CSV table of C-alpha atoms and ligand atoms in Angstrom, one decimal:
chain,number,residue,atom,x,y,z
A,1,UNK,CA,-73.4,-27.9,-231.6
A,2,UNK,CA,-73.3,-30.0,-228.6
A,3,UNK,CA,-77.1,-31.2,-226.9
A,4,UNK,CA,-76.7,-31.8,-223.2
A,5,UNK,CA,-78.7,-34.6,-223.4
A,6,UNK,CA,-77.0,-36.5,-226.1
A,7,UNK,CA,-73.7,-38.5,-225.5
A,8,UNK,CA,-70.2,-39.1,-227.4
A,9,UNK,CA,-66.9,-38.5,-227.4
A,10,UNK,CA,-66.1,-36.3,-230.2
A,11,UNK,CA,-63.8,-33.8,-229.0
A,12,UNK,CA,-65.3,-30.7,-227.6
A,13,UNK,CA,-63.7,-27.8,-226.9
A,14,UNK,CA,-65.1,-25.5,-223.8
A,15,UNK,CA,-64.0,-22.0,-223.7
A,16,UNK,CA,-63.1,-20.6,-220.1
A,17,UNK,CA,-65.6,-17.7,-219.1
A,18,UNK,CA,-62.3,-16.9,-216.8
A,19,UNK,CA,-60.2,-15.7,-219.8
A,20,UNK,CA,-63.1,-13.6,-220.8
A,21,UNK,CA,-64.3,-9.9,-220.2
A,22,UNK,CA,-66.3,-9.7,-216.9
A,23,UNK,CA,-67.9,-6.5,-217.9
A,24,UNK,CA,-69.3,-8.4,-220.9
A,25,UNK,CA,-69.9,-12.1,-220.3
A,26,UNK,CA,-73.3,-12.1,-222.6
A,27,UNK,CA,-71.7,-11.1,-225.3
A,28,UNK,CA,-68.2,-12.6,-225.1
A,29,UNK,CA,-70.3,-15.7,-224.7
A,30,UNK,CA,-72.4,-15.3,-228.0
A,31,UNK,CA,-68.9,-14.3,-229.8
A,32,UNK,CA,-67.2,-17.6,-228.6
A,33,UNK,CA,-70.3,-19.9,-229.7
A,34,UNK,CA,-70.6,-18.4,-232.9
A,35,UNK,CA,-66.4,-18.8,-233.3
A,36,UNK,CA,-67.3,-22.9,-233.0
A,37,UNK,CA,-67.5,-23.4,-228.8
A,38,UNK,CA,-68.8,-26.6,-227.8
A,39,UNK,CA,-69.5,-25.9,-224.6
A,40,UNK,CA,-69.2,-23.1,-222.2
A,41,UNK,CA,-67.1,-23.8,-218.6
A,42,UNK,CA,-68.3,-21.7,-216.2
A,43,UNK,CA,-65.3,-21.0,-213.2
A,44,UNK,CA,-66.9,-20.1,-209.9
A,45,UNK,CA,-64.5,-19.7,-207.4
A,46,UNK,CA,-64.8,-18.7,-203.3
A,47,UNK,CA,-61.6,-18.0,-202.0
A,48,UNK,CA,-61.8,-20.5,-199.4
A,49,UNK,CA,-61.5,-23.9,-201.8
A,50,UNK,CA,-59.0,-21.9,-204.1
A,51,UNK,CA,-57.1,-18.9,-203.6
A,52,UNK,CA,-59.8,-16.6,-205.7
A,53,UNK,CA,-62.6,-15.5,-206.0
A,54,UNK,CA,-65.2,-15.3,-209.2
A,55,UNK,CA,-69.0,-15.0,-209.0
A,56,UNK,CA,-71.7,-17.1,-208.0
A,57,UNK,CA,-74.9,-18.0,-208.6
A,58,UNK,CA,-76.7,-14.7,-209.6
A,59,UNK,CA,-74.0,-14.4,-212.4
A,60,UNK,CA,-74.9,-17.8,-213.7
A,61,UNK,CA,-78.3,-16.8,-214.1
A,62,UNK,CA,-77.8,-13.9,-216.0
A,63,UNK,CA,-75.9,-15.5,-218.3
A,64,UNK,CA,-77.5,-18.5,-218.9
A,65,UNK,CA,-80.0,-17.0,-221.4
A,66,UNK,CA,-76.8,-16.1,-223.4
A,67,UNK,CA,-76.0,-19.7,-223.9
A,68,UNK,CA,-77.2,-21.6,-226.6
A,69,UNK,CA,-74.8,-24.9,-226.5
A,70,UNK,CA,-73.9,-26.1,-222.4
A,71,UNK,CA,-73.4,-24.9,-219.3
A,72,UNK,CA,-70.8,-26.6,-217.9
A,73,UNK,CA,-70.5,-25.1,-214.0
A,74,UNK,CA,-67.3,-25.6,-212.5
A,75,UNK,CA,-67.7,-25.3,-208.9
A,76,UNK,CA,-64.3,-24.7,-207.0
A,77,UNK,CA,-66.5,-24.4,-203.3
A,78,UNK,CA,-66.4,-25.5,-200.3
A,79,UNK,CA,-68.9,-26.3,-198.7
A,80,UNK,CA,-70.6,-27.6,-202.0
A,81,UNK,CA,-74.0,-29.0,-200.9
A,82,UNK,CA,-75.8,-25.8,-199.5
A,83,UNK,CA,-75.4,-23.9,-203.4
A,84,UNK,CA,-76.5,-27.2,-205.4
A,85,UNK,CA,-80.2,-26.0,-206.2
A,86,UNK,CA,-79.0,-22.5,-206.5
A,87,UNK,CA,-76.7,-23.2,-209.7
A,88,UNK,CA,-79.2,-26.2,-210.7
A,89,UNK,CA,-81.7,-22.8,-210.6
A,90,UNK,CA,-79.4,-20.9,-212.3
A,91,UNK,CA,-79.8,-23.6,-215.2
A,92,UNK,CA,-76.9,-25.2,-215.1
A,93,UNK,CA,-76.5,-28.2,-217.6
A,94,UNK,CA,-73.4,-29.8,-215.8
A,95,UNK,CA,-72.6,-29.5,-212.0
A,96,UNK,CA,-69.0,-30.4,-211.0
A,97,UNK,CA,-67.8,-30.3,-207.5
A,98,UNK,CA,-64.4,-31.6,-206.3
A,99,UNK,CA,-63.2,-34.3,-204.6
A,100,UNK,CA,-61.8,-32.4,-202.3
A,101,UNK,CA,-64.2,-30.2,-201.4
A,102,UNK,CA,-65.5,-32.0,-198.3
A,103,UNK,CA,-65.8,-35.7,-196.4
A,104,UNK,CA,-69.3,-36.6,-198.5
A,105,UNK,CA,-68.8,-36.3,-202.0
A,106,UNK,CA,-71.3,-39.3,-202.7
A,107,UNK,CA,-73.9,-37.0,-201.1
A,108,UNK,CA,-72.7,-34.4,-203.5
A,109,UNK,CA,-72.9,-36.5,-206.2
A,110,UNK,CA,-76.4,-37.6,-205.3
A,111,UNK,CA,-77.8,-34.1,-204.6
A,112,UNK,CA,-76.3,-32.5,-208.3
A,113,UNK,CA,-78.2,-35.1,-209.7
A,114,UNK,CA,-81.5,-34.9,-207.7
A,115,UNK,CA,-81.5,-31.4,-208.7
A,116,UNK,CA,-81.7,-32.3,-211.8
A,117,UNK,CA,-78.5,-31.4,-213.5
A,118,UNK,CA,-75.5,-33.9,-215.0
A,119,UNK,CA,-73.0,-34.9,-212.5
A,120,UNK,CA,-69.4,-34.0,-213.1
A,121,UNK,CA,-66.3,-34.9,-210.2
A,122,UNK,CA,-63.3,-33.0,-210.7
A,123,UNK,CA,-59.7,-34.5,-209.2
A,124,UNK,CA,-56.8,-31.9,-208.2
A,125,UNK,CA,-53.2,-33.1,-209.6
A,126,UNK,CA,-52.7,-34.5,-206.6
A,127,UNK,CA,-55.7,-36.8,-205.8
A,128,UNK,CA,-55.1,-40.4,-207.4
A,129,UNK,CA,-58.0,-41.6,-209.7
A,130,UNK,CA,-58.3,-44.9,-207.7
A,131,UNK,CA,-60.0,-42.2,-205.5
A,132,UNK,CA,-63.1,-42.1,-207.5
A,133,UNK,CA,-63.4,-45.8,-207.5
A,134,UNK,CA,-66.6,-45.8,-205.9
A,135,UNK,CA,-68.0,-43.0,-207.1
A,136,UNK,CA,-68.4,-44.3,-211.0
A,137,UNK,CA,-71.5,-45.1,-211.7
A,138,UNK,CA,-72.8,-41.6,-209.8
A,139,UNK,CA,-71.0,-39.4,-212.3
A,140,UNK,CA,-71.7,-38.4,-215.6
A,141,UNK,CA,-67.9,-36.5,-216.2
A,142,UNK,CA,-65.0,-36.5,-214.6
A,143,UNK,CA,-62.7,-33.4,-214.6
A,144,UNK,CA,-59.2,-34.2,-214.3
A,145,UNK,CA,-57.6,-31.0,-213.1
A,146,UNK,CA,-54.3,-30.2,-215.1
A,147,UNK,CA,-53.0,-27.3,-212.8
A,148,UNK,CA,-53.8,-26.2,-209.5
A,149,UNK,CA,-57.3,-24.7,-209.3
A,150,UNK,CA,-57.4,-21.2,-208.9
A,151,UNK,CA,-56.0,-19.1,-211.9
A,152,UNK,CA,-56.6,-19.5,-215.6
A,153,UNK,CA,-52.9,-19.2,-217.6
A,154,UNK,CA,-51.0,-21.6,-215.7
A,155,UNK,CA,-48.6,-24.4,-217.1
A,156,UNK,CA,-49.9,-27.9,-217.7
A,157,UNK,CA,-49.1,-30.1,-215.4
A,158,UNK,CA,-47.8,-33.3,-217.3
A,159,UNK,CA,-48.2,-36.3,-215.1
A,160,UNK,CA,-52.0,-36.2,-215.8
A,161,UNK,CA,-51.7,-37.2,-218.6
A,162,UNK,CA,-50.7,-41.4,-217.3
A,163,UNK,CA,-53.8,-40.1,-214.8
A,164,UNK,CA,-56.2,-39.9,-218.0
A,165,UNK,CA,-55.1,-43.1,-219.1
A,166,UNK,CA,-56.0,-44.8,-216.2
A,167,UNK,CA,-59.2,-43.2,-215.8
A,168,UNK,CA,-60.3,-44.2,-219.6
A,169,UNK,CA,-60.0,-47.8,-218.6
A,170,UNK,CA,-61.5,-47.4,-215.7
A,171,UNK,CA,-64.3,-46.3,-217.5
A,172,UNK,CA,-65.1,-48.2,-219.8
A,173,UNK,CA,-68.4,-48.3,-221.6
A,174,UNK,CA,-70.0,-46.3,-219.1
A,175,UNK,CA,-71.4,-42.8,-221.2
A,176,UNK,CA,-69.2,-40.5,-218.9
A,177,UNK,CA,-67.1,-37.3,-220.3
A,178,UNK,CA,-63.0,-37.0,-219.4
A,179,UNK,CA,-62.5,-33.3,-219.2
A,180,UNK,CA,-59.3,-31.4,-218.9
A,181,UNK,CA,-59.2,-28.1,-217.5
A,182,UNK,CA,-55.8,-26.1,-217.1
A,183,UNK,CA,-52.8,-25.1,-219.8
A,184,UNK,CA,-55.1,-26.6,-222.8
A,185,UNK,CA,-53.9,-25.7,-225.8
A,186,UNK,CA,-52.4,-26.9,-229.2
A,187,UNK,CA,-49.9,-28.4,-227.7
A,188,UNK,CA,-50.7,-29.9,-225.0
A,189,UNK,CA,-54.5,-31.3,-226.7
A,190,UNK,CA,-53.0,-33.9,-228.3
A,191,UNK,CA,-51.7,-35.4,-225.4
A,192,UNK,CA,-54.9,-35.6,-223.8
A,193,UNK,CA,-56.8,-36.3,-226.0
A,194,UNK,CA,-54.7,-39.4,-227.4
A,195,UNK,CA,-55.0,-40.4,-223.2
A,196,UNK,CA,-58.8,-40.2,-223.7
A,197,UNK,CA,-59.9,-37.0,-223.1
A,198,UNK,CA,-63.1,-35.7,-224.9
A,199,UNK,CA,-63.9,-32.3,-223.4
A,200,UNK,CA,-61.2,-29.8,-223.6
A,201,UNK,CA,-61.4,-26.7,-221.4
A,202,UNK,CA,-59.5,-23.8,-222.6
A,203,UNK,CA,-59.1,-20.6,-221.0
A,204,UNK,CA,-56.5,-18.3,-222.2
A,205,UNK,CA,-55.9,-20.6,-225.3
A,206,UNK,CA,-59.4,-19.7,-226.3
A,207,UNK,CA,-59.3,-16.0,-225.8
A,208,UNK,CA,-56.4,-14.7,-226.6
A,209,UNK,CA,-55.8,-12.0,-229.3
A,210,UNK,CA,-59.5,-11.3,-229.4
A,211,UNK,CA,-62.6,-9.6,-228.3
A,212,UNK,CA,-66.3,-8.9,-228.6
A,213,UNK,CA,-64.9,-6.3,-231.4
A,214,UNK,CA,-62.8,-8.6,-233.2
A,215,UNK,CA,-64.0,-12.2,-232.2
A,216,UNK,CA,-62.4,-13.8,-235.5
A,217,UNK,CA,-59.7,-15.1,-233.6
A,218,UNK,CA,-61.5,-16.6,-230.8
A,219,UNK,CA,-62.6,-19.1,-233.9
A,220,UNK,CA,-58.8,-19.5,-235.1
A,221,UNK,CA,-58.0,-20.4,-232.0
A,222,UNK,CA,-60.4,-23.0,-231.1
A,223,UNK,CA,-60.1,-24.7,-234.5
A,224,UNK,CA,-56.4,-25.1,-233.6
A,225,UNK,CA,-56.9,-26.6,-230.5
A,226,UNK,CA,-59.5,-28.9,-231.8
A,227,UNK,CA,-57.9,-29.7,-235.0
A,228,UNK,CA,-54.7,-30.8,-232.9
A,229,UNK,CA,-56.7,-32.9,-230.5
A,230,UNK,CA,-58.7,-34.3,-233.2
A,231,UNK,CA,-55.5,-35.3,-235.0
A,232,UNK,CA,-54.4,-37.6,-231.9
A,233,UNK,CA,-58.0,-38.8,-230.5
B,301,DX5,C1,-58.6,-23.0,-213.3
B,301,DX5,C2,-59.9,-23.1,-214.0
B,301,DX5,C3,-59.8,-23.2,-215.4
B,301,DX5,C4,-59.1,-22.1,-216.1
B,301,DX5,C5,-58.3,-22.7,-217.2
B,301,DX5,O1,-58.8,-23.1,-211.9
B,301,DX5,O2,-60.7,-24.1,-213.5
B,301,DX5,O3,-61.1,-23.5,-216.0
B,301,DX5,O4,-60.0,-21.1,-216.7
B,301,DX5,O5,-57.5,-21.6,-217.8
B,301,DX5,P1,-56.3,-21.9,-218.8
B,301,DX5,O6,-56.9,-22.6,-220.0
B,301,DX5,O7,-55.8,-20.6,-219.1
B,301,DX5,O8,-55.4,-22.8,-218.0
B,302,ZN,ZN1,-62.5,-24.8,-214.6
């Protein structure tokens, strides 16, 4: 089980809350842990950023109490800076805002972490790496987006993957996570994870065929995923 407070890049695998049952998060939460979840990402979505919309802060309350490994909040917002304490409240364990969610992402940056929480950044396919240049040494992941933000289920978006690479020498030494969120799954893990990748967001890869009544195959399929990503890290 992963500690939010302890680094390495072992491959973790993060199922989507966004591929599970709304009506049930606590539970479908607890089922996915104890099926071998990593971490647990976290999709809140306002419409306005993406074209959707998910829950906020109140939701990530309630279900923090259901989650015993990390909370890894995804925050597809705009504005961003006005809800930081309000998901740091919620007790999230990682904040990630995007890029391209306003003109003053350093102040994002800086006000995730003077909340308190870890600092993620997450780049649309579109934005080049290079963008983040600057930003380094203020984040503690780095989500490189793999679809369009918006929808779980959509196809993986390939020409990331040369994006990873880049952003694995860029950097470096420094104790900061590459995560992949969008069309993760046993195919496409190895590919990532051989670019450098070490957190593996998987939505409907994760969930599907089971449920709260019949979890087993939440675990089948998150020891695929991680078994094929492990076999190319
Ligand atoms: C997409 C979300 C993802 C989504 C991934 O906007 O950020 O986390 O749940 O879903 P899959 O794994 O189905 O692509
Ligand atoms: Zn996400």
């Amino acid at each position: 089980m992963s500690n939010p407070t302890s680094f390495d890049r072992s491959i973790k695998i993060a199922p989507s809350i966004l591929a599970a049952d709304f009506a049930n998060f606590g539970q479908e939460i607890e089922a996915v842990e104890a099926q071998g979840a990593d971490w647990i990402h976290v999709d809140v979505m306002d419409g306005h950023f993406v074209p959707n919309i998910t829950f906020g802060p109140a939701t990530c309350k309630a279900i923090r109490p259901h989650i015993k490994t990390v909370m890894d909040v995804h925050l597809m917002i705009a504005p961003v800076d006005p809800f930081i304490d309000a998901f740091a409240d919620a007790g999230a364990d990682y904040i990630t805002a995007h890029l391209e969610a306003g003109p003053h992402i350093h102040r994002t940056l800086q006000a995730i972490r003077g909340a308190g929480a870890k600092a993620g950044l997450a780049l649309n396919p579109g934005t080049p790496v290079e963008d983040m240049a600057y930003l380094l040494d203020m984040v503690d992941l780095v989500c490189i987006m793999t679809v369009n933000p918006g929808f779980g289920g959509q196809k993986f978006i390939h020409s990331q993957v040369e994006k990873i690479r880049t952003l694995r020498a860029m950097i470096g030494d420094r104790p900061i996570h590459i995560e992949i969120d969008g069309g993760v799954d046993p195919t496409t893990a190895p590919l990532v994870a051989a670019a450098g990748a070490d957190v593996l967001v998987a939505g409907s890869a994760a969930f599907k065929g089971g449920s709260v009544q019949n979890p087993a195959p939440y675990g089948t399929n998150i020891a695929a995923i991680r078994k094929a990503a492990e076999g190319a890290a």
